Amino acid sequence: MTVTEVAWQRLDRRTVAVNSLNAAGVCVVAGVPTGVGVGGATSPGLALAIILPASILIIGVVAGADYLRWRKTRYRVLPDRVELHKGILVRSRRTLSRERVRSVDLTAGLLLRFFGLVNVKIGTGEQTGAGQSSLALHPVGKAEAERLRRDLLDRAPSADGTPRRDGVLARLDLSWVRYAPMSFLTPTLGVAAFGAVLQVAEWFGLQEGVITWTLDRMRDLPLAVAILVLVAIGILVGVVGATGLFVEMWWQYRLEREPGGTLRVRRGLLTSRSISLEERRLRGVELVEPLGNRLVGAARVDAVATGLAKQKENEKTDHKTLLPSAPREVADRVAADVLREEVSPTSSVRLLPHPVAARGRRIRWGLAGVAAVVLPLLVLGWVLPVEVLLRLAWICAAVLVPVAVVLAIDAYRNLGHGLTGDYLVARSGTVRRGTVALQRRGVIGWTARQSIFQRRKGLLTLTATTAAGAGAYSIHDVGESEGLAFAERAVPDLFGPFLDRG
Amino acid sequence: MSGTSQGEGARLRLRPPRNQVDRRAIAWWRTGILVFWAVPVLVLVVLGVFLPGARFWLFAPAVAITVVIVPLAIGMPLWWYRVHRWEVTDEAVYTRTGAVWQEWRVAPMSRIQTVDTQRGPLEQYFGLATVTVTTASAKGAVTIPGLDHELAADLVHQLTETTHATPGDAT
């Protein structure tokens, strides 16, 4: 009966200003190179005469469209549901039941923050179509966003006793920045930087100029030194880039537990983000150790929660990260706090090793990978025949074989599975070692896979399917009998009735 | 492995599910393979007829594909027929699929969300249907191919009844 009394609300009117400014920015970015190009070919006056009116038109259209969108969008929060009406030509009405709301995420770019605005995304944890299960308010005022978040996620706290630890679970320690460059991001960014320089040079028709300029600088240096210099520059750019990215993403990072049973991550230097995660959705955590971080004893903590997996493609996939790469002890403590355990299952567990046959498989995979690089070189060198290719093949083999074998042995040693309390823990991987702790009640099915090679060695790969996270977590190359016994012990009565004993 | 494993005495293995798929599935799989590969072979042969210059290079792969595929089309479905098995108990759906990579899947009744049947044109011709049982996991779907279509309809009915009767929110 009170339904009619709840007033409809509008988005914040200043969205028009924000989007107009955005459009203006795009016009400048796109207009200046075009202007330089057109102006160079004809005359600067003509270029201005074309680009200025075009820009004003674009900005005007964007502002008008956004004004219309603002006029036509209304929302309201009722006691039992949230409603959103929107659409200029095609009206759409969307209703989310409040008890299904699982997340309220707030994001604000630099411009939005300047105006004190926030984009709000209200999500249900359901894995239907990407658009179906969420409701976006772009944007509302900061206070309003905070009110929405609190209202929608605030429920009676769970009955099972008082939470062990409320408030801040972790906050950024600036020394963690040192882990940021120790990832594949660094070389990737380095290579990307060289690519970007050449690309931009090409736009202005200067690509050859840049290359000859570089070669001129390098002329006096021996080849090896020249290569080293280029690599060093690439790494330097990569390190700066990776560090910058880390600071942008994780500045003012805080992980908090709020009274309603919600975990909240707040972070971001330029774009501020607030990600809320209902604890009810949490099915476990994954401790992720990329090789570079593992060597220096660092790990990252990801949430394994329902309704997080199907983010839209263009969204950042790091919504699930609860803690950036940090020292292993911090990661273990945060994992324990998040799960409300005394000790993190990922460290209290005694992981059982896998049969030695699994090591042979990994070594063979590694060598096969090396062969895939070396053999084509050898064949080409033989057929063409080019002496250099043959020599390159031998160098590759000499370098890659030990690397492959070491990685394979490491991969084997990282294999492990175990049970601790309510959790099933599985570890695998070498370049990215992941240790997942999954609540046993979160496992909703088992899959066992066995290739004909595994069958001969008596191994199989067990996969626990779950509604959360990646949807399935595997225990690779476990002994057949042991693995099935483990599956039965971890989650009784799934494989149980179908087991042959004897 | 018997010597090295921590051995709880008995050696465990998964027993095959009770039911085989319909015998017509063999013909269905065979036709599927042949139809799929007939397309490139036909294209190559037709091109070869019209382009005498490149005839050898067009006919040779066509012959090669035929030589490889025909024995596979005869043999593989027999293997699949032996391997593909399924079973529905009061508690769970249990399947075994795959030949080179064998796969056993269980989905408990309490976690089943939807039950679908699919019938492609070939399946319709052979009077078969494929039943897919999905759970809340994005990767937990259990598929039973090559069932008699009436049996499949009954199975879907039975599964829907059972899952309705089983409490739980399926996550």
XYZ file of C-alpha atoms in Angstrom:
673
model
C 0.000 0.000 0.000
C 2.953 2.259 0.557
C 4.132 1.596 -2.963
C 2.630 4.745 -4.365
C 4.198 6.885 -1.675
C 7.775 6.170 -2.585
C 8.776 8.932 -4.938
C 10.592 8.320 -8.185
C 14.107 9.603 -8.240
C 16.278 10.871 -11.029
C 19.908 10.432 -11.823
C 22.128 13.378 -11.060
C 21.585 16.202 -13.521
C 25.288 16.957 -13.759
C 25.721 13.853 -15.900
C 25.018 16.107 -18.884
C 28.014 18.270 -18.030
C 30.212 15.226 -17.459
C 29.312 13.572 -20.733
C 29.658 16.831 -22.657
C 33.129 17.295 -21.236
C 33.939 13.703 -22.140
C 32.780 14.326 -25.693
C 34.874 17.502 -25.779
C 37.869 15.483 -24.677
C 37.296 12.934 -27.425
C 36.969 15.774 -29.940
C 40.310 17.225 -28.854
C 42.055 13.854 -28.970
C 40.640 12.934 -32.360
C 40.518 16.490 -33.729
C 44.112 17.555 -33.168
C 45.790 14.811 -35.262
C 43.080 15.176 -37.917
C 43.615 18.929 -37.847
C 47.355 18.530 -38.239
C 46.798 16.116 -41.116
C 44.174 18.168 -42.942
C 45.938 21.443 -42.157
C 49.183 20.096 -43.526
C 47.536 18.991 -46.747
C 45.434 22.148 -47.289
C 45.543 25.187 -45.010
C 45.219 25.589 -41.218
C 42.193 27.843 -41.636
C 40.279 25.257 -43.621
C 41.150 22.558 -41.087
C 39.785 24.735 -38.303
C 36.677 25.515 -40.321
C 35.931 21.819 -40.678
C 36.890 20.530 -37.276
C 35.495 23.244 -35.015
C 31.870 23.071 -36.200
C 32.060 19.286 -36.312
C 33.261 19.215 -32.724
C 30.552 21.618 -31.570
C 27.950 19.504 -33.353
C 29.220 16.304 -31.714
C 29.305 17.860 -28.264
C 25.830 19.299 -28.794
C 24.391 15.948 -29.881
C 25.988 14.157 -26.950
C 24.720 16.753 -24.498
C 21.235 16.630 -25.976
C 21.092 12.848 -25.963
C 22.342 12.697 -22.421
C 19.826 15.298 -21.314
C 17.049 13.221 -22.862
C 18.430 10.098 -21.210
C 18.500 11.910 -17.888
C 14.920 13.108 -18.359
C 13.711 9.635 -19.213
C 15.485 7.692 -16.484
C 13.903 7.244 -13.084
C 14.391 4.789 -10.314
C 13.039 4.072 -6.871
C 13.799 1.755 -4.003
C 10.700 0.109 -2.596
C 10.633 -2.021 0.535
C 10.750 -5.204 -1.514
C 12.261 -4.224 -4.855
C 14.234 -1.739 -6.901
C 12.720 -0.355 -10.072
C 14.373 1.381 -12.996
C 12.597 2.925 -15.955
C 14.724 4.137 -18.821
C 15.106 4.412 -22.566
C 14.515 7.238 -25.020
C 12.900 5.430 -27.943
C 12.464 1.977 -26.468
C 11.267 2.258 -22.895
C 12.538 -0.419 -20.608
C 11.413 -1.210 -17.099
C 13.513 -3.381 -14.916
C 12.712 -4.631 -11.458
C 15.118 -6.332 -9.106
C 13.844 -8.046 -6.027
C 15.729 -6.587 -3.068
C 16.386 -9.888 -1.424
C 18.209 -10.987 -4.558
C 20.568 -8.020 -4.572
C 24.036 -9.402 -3.961
C 26.346 -6.569 -4.901
C 26.355 -2.809 -5.169
C 29.498 -1.601 -6.908
C 30.472 2.048 -7.092
C 32.912 3.385 -9.678
C 33.918 6.971 -10.326
C 36.370 8.151 -12.961
C 38.371 11.335 -12.547
C 35.727 13.569 -14.105
C 32.877 12.019 -12.115
C 34.875 12.433 -8.933
C 35.480 16.096 -9.736
C 31.705 16.576 -9.851
C 31.161 14.369 -6.794
C 29.314 11.727 -8.777
C 29.430 7.940 -8.774
C 28.307 5.205 -11.176
C 26.321 2.555 -9.346
C 25.804 -1.017 -10.437
C 23.334 -3.116 -8.517
C 23.742 -6.809 -9.217
C 22.034 -10.033 -8.321
C 24.294 -13.032 -8.108
C 22.543 -14.833 -10.918
C 24.310 -16.085 -13.958
C 21.636 -15.345 -16.500
C 22.316 -12.985 -19.383
C 24.820 -10.280 -18.549
C 22.292 -7.447 -18.782
C 19.433 -9.242 -17.057
C 20.804 -9.508 -13.597
C 22.044 -6.004 -12.983
C 20.774 -2.504 -12.859
C 23.037 0.456 -13.567
C 22.618 4.030 -12.422
C 24.995 6.262 -14.377
C 25.547 8.409 -12.317
C 24.120 9.553 -8.986
C 25.522 11.841 -6.307
C 28.085 10.446 -3.926
C 25.864 10.603 -0.841
C 22.978 9.004 -2.684
C 25.225 6.186 -3.917
C 26.446 5.516 -0.407
C 22.852 5.515 0.863
C 21.786 3.049 -1.861
C 24.687 0.773 -1.074
C 23.965 0.751 2.618
C 20.205 0.325 2.237
C 20.391 -2.439 -0.315
C 23.055 -4.511 1.369
C 22.033 -3.954 4.955
C 20.283 -6.992 6.274
C 19.866 -8.505 9.654
C 23.272 -9.907 10.557
C 23.531 -13.664 10.319
C 22.362 -15.458 13.417
C 25.452 -17.609 13.967
C 27.157 -15.622 16.694
C 28.961 -12.346 16.541
C 31.484 -11.899 13.772
C 34.983 -12.474 14.945
C 36.450 -9.456 13.289
C 34.713 -6.383 11.966
C 36.159 -3.259 10.491
C 39.288 -3.014 8.423
C 40.819 -6.372 7.488
C 43.648 -5.003 5.394
C 44.898 -1.749 4.023
C 47.557 -0.874 1.502
C 51.157 -1.068 2.576
C 53.120 0.992 0.096
C 56.014 -1.470 0.207
C 53.788 -3.921 -1.713
C 54.456 -1.826 -4.775
C 57.674 -3.799 -5.145
C 55.697 -6.878 -6.191
C 53.916 -5.086 -9.013
C 56.773 -5.187 -11.580
C 57.448 -8.878 -10.912
C 54.781 -10.040 -13.296
C 54.292 -10.624 -16.972
C 52.831 -7.166 -17.143
C 56.331 -5.688 -17.164
C 57.654 -7.268 -20.390
C 54.220 -6.902 -21.976
C 54.143 -3.188 -21.258
C 57.755 -2.854 -22.413
C 57.004 -4.444 -25.777
C 53.756 -2.487 -26.029
C 55.670 0.760 -25.478
C 57.996 0.076 -28.428
C 54.968 -0.841 -30.514
C 53.175 2.344 -29.498
C 56.160 4.531 -30.404
C 56.361 2.986 -33.870
C 52.583 3.216 -34.327
C 52.399 6.895 -33.411
C 55.424 7.582 -35.604
C 53.624 5.889 -38.470
C 50.569 8.134 -38.079
C 52.803 11.105 -38.666
C 54.730 9.314 -41.417
C 57.901 9.293 -39.348
C 58.323 5.572 -38.784
C 61.439 5.236 -40.947
C 62.837 8.383 -39.399
C 62.490 6.962 -35.907
C 64.098 3.663 -36.908
C 67.066 5.265 -38.661
C 67.467 7.724 -35.769
C 67.638 4.770 -33.361
C 70.061 2.892 -35.590
C 72.248 6.002 -35.807
C 72.432 6.214 -32.014
C 73.316 2.542 -31.853
C 75.860 2.530 -34.657
C 78.892 2.917 -32.455
C 77.844 0.168 -30.045
C 78.502 -3.534 -30.571
C 75.373 -5.505 -31.474
C 75.082 -7.306 -28.140
C 75.336 -4.047 -26.186
C 72.794 -2.382 -28.466
C 70.329 -5.217 -27.868
C 70.956 -5.031 -24.131
C 70.313 -1.277 -24.153
C 67.009 -1.744 -25.976
C 65.975 -4.524 -23.602
C 66.932 -2.391 -20.609
C 64.849 0.509 -21.907
C 61.942 -1.866 -22.470
C 62.199 -3.269 -18.949
C 62.482 0.202 -17.454
C 59.339 1.339 -19.264
C 57.622 -1.872 -18.215
C 58.567 -1.442 -14.561
C 57.405 2.176 -14.527
C 54.196 1.194 -16.298
C 53.427 -1.774 -14.035
C 54.139 0.297 -10.938
C 51.980 3.138 -12.211
C 49.146 0.758 -12.988
C 49.397 -0.800 -9.548
C 49.264 2.595 -7.883
C 46.277 3.635 -10.009
C 44.389 0.453 -9.174
C 45.271 -0.038 -5.534
C 45.834 3.437 -4.089
C 43.986 3.827 -0.795
C 43.115 0.132 -0.869
C 41.079 -1.023 2.087
C 39.335 -4.310 2.731
C 36.587 -3.989 5.303
C 33.898 -6.132 6.811
C 30.670 -4.270 7.347
C 28.060 -5.127 9.971
C 25.535 -6.571 7.494
C 27.939 -9.366 6.567
C 29.421 -7.645 3.554
C 33.032 -7.481 2.472
C 33.989 -4.226 0.866
C 37.054 -3.386 -1.191
C 37.766 0.289 -1.789
C 40.614 1.406 -3.978
C 41.821 3.538 -6.866
C 43.870 6.655 -7.440
C 42.190 8.303 -10.426
C 39.156 6.074 -10.819
C 37.848 5.177 -7.389
C 36.142 1.834 -7.045
C 34.077 0.316 -4.310
C 33.241 -3.361 -4.633
C 30.906 -4.988 -2.152
C 30.609 -8.701 -1.759
C 28.045 -10.407 0.384
C 29.634 -13.028 2.576
C 26.741 -15.368 1.848
C 28.061 -15.606 -1.704
C 31.546 -16.541 -0.644
C 32.413 -20.184 -1.292
C 36.125 -19.937 -0.621
C 39.278 -18.099 -1.579
C 42.100 -18.663 -4.007
C 45.675 -17.799 -3.151
C 47.379 -16.875 -6.408
C 51.157 -16.775 -6.710
C 52.529 -15.773 -10.088
C 56.074 -17.110 -10.521
C 57.780 -13.748 -9.949
C 55.819 -13.131 -6.781
C 56.227 -16.671 -5.499
C 60.007 -16.415 -5.690
C 59.958 -13.445 -3.300
C 57.251 -14.905 -1.070
C 54.230 -12.906 -2.146
C 50.680 -13.939 -2.925
C 47.392 -12.414 -3.946
C 43.962 -13.374 -2.592
C 40.972 -13.781 -4.901
C 37.437 -14.412 -3.752
C 35.644 -17.507 -4.968
C 32.082 -16.235 -4.895
C 28.897 -16.872 -6.813
C 27.741 -14.333 -9.315
C 31.164 -12.843 -9.907
C 32.262 -14.966 -12.839
C 30.117 -13.544 -15.587
C 31.290 -9.977 -15.629
C 30.801 -8.264 -18.936
C 33.798 -8.574 -21.210
C 34.732 -4.910 -21.109
C 34.741 -4.787 -17.354
C 37.890 -5.345 -15.407
C 38.189 -8.933 -14.308
C 39.859 -8.044 -11.032
C 36.592 -7.525 -9.174
C 37.285 -10.749 -7.391
C 40.681 -9.711 -6.047
C 40.424 -9.118 -2.317
C 44.111 -8.440 -1.702
C 46.778 -7.420 -4.220
C 50.138 -9.203 -4.168
C 51.380 -8.937 -0.610
C 53.727 -10.914 1.633
C 52.582 -14.486 2.091
C 51.831 -14.050 5.844
C 49.561 -11.093 5.120
C 47.802 -13.066 2.401
C 47.272 -16.006 4.751
C 45.945 -13.774 7.502
C 43.560 -11.925 5.163
C 42.340 -15.240 3.736
C 41.672 -16.475 7.278
C 39.848 -13.273 8.253
C 37.755 -13.252 5.115
C 36.638 -16.828 5.745
C 36.209 -16.190 9.494
C 38.682 -18.939 10.314
C 41.472 -18.980 12.877
C 44.009 -20.074 10.289
C 43.625 -19.884 6.546
C 42.754 -23.314 5.120
C 45.406 -22.709 2.484
C 48.111 -22.785 5.148
C 46.626 -25.172 7.724
C 46.068 -27.905 5.177
C 48.479 -30.789 4.765
C 48.650 -31.229 1.013
C 49.045 -34.758 -0.264
C 51.521 -35.189 -3.115
C 50.507 -36.801 -6.387
C 51.958 -40.000 -7.917
C 55.380 -39.740 -9.549
C 53.805 -40.601 -12.906
C 52.449 -37.044 -12.910
C 56.019 -35.733 -12.992
C 56.852 -37.761 -16.089
C 53.781 -36.356 -17.827
C 54.838 -32.793 -17.045
C 58.398 -33.348 -18.215
C 57.125 -34.845 -21.464
C 54.800 -31.846 -21.998
C 57.694 -29.473 -21.386
C 59.962 -31.310 -23.820
C 57.176 -31.462 -26.394
C 56.857 -27.684 -26.077
C 60.596 -27.276 -26.672
C 60.416 -29.643 -29.645
C 57.620 -27.535 -31.122
C 60.047 -24.589 -31.192
C 63.249 -26.402 -32.127
C 62.046 -28.895 -34.744
C 60.685 -26.347 -37.244
C 63.986 -24.446 -36.977
C 65.962 -27.638 -37.553
C 63.828 -28.707 -40.505
C 63.991 -25.264 -42.085
C 67.733 -25.061 -41.502
C 68.165 -28.479 -43.060
C 65.941 -27.949 -46.076
C 66.871 -24.399 -47.038
C 69.839 -24.953 -45.902
C 70.730 -22.045 -43.644
C 73.543 -22.512 -41.170
C 72.227 -19.778 -38.834
C 68.890 -21.523 -38.306
C 70.609 -24.741 -37.320
C 72.795 -22.913 -34.849
C 69.714 -21.053 -33.491
C 67.963 -24.400 -33.054
C 70.818 -25.741 -30.936
C 70.948 -22.584 -28.831
C 67.185 -22.732 -28.267
C 67.377 -26.388 -27.296
C 70.292 -25.784 -24.929
C 68.458 -22.942 -23.181
C 64.886 -24.224 -23.268
C 65.375 -27.855 -22.272
C 66.659 -27.088 -18.754
C 64.000 -24.382 -18.315
C 61.253 -26.788 -19.395
C 62.512 -29.541 -17.104
C 62.823 -27.218 -14.106
C 59.326 -25.836 -14.677
C 57.959 -29.360 -15.104
C 59.495 -30.556 -11.847
C 58.252 -27.433 -10.097
C 54.787 -27.992 -11.550
C 54.829 -31.545 -10.214
C 55.956 -30.441 -6.771
C 53.180 -27.870 -6.670
C 50.497 -30.469 -7.267
C 48.607 -31.239 -4.117
C 45.206 -31.713 -2.581
C 43.894 -31.992 0.938
C 41.035 -31.473 3.340
C 40.983 -29.171 6.324
C 37.878 -28.455 8.329
C 35.090 -27.454 5.981
C 37.441 -26.848 3.114
C 38.758 -28.758 0.174
C 42.137 -27.405 -0.916
C 43.743 -27.991 -4.309
C 46.984 -26.583 -5.624
C 48.519 -26.625 -9.088
C 50.468 -24.534 -11.573
C 53.986 -23.266 -11.853
C 53.953 -19.977 -13.757
C 50.784 -19.130 -11.908
C 50.463 -21.269 -8.832
C 46.920 -21.257 -7.523
C 45.854 -22.708 -4.199
C 42.097 -22.813 -3.992
C 40.226 -23.426 -0.748
C 36.657 -24.338 -1.530
C 33.902 -24.869 1.006
C 32.844 -28.476 0.784
C 29.164 -27.535 0.795
C 29.889 -25.317 -2.202
C 30.829 -28.321 -4.332
C 27.791 -29.254 -6.406
C 29.190 -32.030 -8.552
C 32.251 -34.028 -9.460
C 33.752 -34.705 -12.839
C 36.504 -37.237 -13.359
C 38.500 -37.139 -16.576
C 40.985 -39.656 -17.792
C 42.839 -39.646 -21.099
C 44.139 -42.925 -22.482
C 47.629 -41.883 -21.360
C 46.402 -41.230 -17.839
C 44.602 -44.569 -17.828
C 47.867 -46.391 -18.494
C 49.515 -44.587 -15.584
C 46.547 -44.996 -13.243
C 45.969 -41.238 -12.961
C 42.906 -39.091 -13.347
C 41.922 -35.453 -13.121
C 39.184 -34.669 -10.653
C 37.143 -31.519 -11.074
C 34.855 -30.092 -8.428
C 32.103 -28.067 -10.032
C 30.700 -25.168 -8.087
C 28.402 -22.229 -8.639
C 31.175 -19.862 -7.620
C 34.278 -18.392 -9.190
C 35.526 -20.162 -12.300
C 32.764 -22.760 -11.971
C 35.160 -25.684 -11.688
C 38.389 -26.356 -9.820
C 40.583 -29.295 -10.745
C 42.888 -31.661 -8.928
C 45.237 -32.674 -11.729
C 46.788 -36.105 -12.178
C 45.862 -37.652 -8.873
C 46.155 -41.406 -8.396
C 42.899 -43.005 -9.533
C 42.031 -44.861 -6.368
C 43.320 -42.180 -3.988
C 41.549 -39.450 -5.925
C 38.185 -41.166 -5.853
C 38.550 -41.910 -2.152
C 39.397 -38.248 -1.609
C 36.392 -37.092 -3.619
C 34.156 -39.305 -1.536
C 35.644 -38.089 1.719
C 35.458 -34.419 0.683
C 31.856 -34.453 -0.470
C 30.175 -37.702 0.525
C 27.523 -39.396 -1.569
C 28.338 -37.803 -4.903
C 30.603 -40.419 -6.456
C 29.944 -42.808 -3.564
C 27.067 -44.856 -4.994
C 28.960 -45.333 -8.253
C 32.230 -46.617 -6.859
C 33.461 -50.135 -7.365
C 35.457 -51.371 -4.416
C 37.802 -54.290 -4.701
C 50.400 -47.521 -8.185
C 49.135 -50.291 -5.959
C 52.459 -50.396 -4.153
C 53.025 -46.664 -3.670
C 49.537 -45.413 -2.825
C 48.603 -44.924 0.780
C 46.242 -47.788 0.073
C 43.061 -47.957 2.076
C 43.027 -51.588 1.142
C 40.512 -51.674 -1.653
C 41.258 -50.232 -5.042
C 38.549 -47.824 -6.060
C 37.270 -47.188 -9.532
C 34.119 -45.710 -10.968
C 31.771 -48.349 -12.193
C 30.139 -47.825 -15.579
C 26.635 -46.333 -15.431
C 23.893 -48.881 -15.997
C 22.290 -47.821 -19.257
C 23.683 -47.739 -22.745
C 22.613 -45.153 -25.271
C 20.272 -46.168 -28.069
C 21.775 -48.394 -30.769
C 20.622 -45.941 -33.403
C 23.179 -43.516 -31.996
C 25.863 -45.401 -33.934
C 24.158 -44.630 -37.231
C 23.551 -41.056 -36.073
C 27.221 -40.471 -35.185
C 28.355 -42.092 -38.452
C 26.062 -39.955 -40.547
C 27.180 -36.885 -38.621
C 30.862 -37.512 -39.355
C 30.231 -38.374 -43.012
C 28.006 -35.340 -43.630
C 30.519 -33.044 -41.905
C 33.459 -34.260 -43.992
C 31.487 -34.731 -47.218
C 31.313 -30.951 -47.583
C 35.064 -30.253 -48.010
C 35.506 -33.410 -50.101
C 32.681 -32.404 -52.430
C 34.045 -28.871 -52.753
C 37.489 -30.238 -53.606
C 36.108 -32.731 -56.143
C 33.882 -30.139 -57.840
C 36.770 -27.688 -58.029
C 38.979 -30.470 -59.383
C 36.474 -31.217 -62.148
C 36.370 -27.588 -63.241
C 40.062 -26.782 -62.818
C 41.988 -29.415 -64.782
C 45.293 -27.634 -64.138
C 45.193 -28.083 -60.360
C 43.404 -31.403 -60.488
C 46.078 -33.393 -58.670
C 46.339 -30.912 -55.793
C 42.578 -30.913 -55.361
C 41.936 -34.613 -55.757
C 44.840 -35.690 -53.568
C 43.525 -34.080 -50.323
C 40.008 -35.259 -51.179
C 41.269 -38.824 -51.441
C 43.380 -38.403 -48.311
C 40.408 -37.115 -46.287
C 38.235 -39.981 -47.548
C 40.858 -42.593 -46.731
C 41.232 -41.265 -43.178
C 37.624 -40.420 -42.406
C 35.767 -43.491 -43.702
C 37.474 -45.961 -41.331
C 37.093 -43.428 -38.484
C 33.412 -43.012 -39.305
C 32.996 -46.770 -39.166
C 35.133 -47.398 -36.099
C 34.739 -44.427 -33.738
C 30.951 -44.636 -33.296
C 31.329 -48.272 -32.281
C 33.863 -47.194 -29.653
C 31.656 -44.318 -28.515
C 28.682 -46.641 -28.284
C 30.624 -48.875 -25.938
C 31.797 -45.945 -23.833
C 28.732 -43.708 -23.580
C 26.614 -44.727 -20.662
C 24.187 -43.048 -18.332
C 22.214 -43.650 -15.204
C 19.619 -41.755 -13.208
C 19.115 -42.676 -9.587
C 16.937 -41.026 -6.968
C 19.912 -38.934 -5.869
C 21.898 -38.127 -8.970
C 22.460 -38.170 -12.699
C 25.613 -40.071 -13.620
C 27.184 -40.271 -17.067
C 30.282 -41.542 -18.768
C 31.292 -40.049 -22.102
C 34.318 -39.678 -24.353
C 36.643 -42.236 -25.844
C 40.162 -40.850 -25.855
C 39.353 -38.570 -22.922
C 36.898 -40.447 -20.797
C 34.774 -38.373 -18.511
C 32.517 -39.332 -15.638
C 30.112 -36.707 -14.361
C 27.717 -36.631 -11.422
C 25.108 -33.997 -10.768
C 23.071 -34.496 -7.604
C 19.300 -34.016 -7.913
C 19.291 -31.268 -5.307
C 21.583 -29.136 -7.455
C 19.860 -29.521 -10.806
C 18.521 -26.278 -12.205
C 17.268 -27.026 -15.696
C 16.651 -30.093 -17.841
C 16.617 -29.612 -21.621
C 16.342 -31.793 -24.682
C 17.853 -30.933 -28.020
C 17.044 -32.599 -31.323
C 19.072 -31.624 -34.348
C 17.812 -32.533 -37.841
C 19.872 -35.733 -37.915
C 18.677 -36.739 -34.468
C 15.103 -36.157 -35.524
C 15.652 -38.376 -38.557
C 16.975 -41.175 -36.357
C 14.364 -40.615 -33.643
C 16.955 -39.616 -31.055
C 17.348 -36.791 -28.569
C 20.069 -35.333 -26.352
C 19.261 -34.500 -22.754
C 21.242 -31.783 -20.986
C 21.054 -31.304 -17.248
C 22.491 -28.029 -15.969
C 23.446 -27.092 -12.447
C 24.323 -23.736 -10.948
C 27.921 -24.232 -12.029
C 28.843 -22.725 -15.363
C 30.851 -25.873 -16.046
C 28.756 -28.558 -14.423
C 26.323 -29.473 -17.205
C 25.745 -33.190 -17.722
C 24.846 -34.283 -21.252
C 23.349 -37.602 -22.319
C 23.443 -37.905 -26.120
C 21.765 -40.459 -28.329
C 18.667 -41.377 -26.332
C 15.489 -42.633 -27.897
C 13.363 -39.492 -28.092
C 10.412 -40.907 -26.203
C 12.670 -42.224 -23.505
C 14.292 -38.771 -23.383
C 10.905 -37.110 -22.925
C 10.076 -39.491 -20.075
C 13.469 -38.880 -18.537
C 13.023 -35.111 -18.645
C 9.623 -35.496 -17.031
C 11.004 -37.739 -14.314
C 13.966 -35.430 -13.638
C 11.775 -32.360 -13.447
C 9.470 -34.095 -10.975
C 12.336 -35.265 -8.815
C 14.123 -31.927 -8.755
C 10.895 -30.168 -7.813
C 10.458 -32.565 -4.943
C 14.031 -32.081 -3.718
C 14.494 -29.078 -1.452
C 17.425 -26.677 -1.710
C 18.356 -23.569 -3.635
C 20.705 -25.442 -5.960
C 23.805 -23.416 -5.200
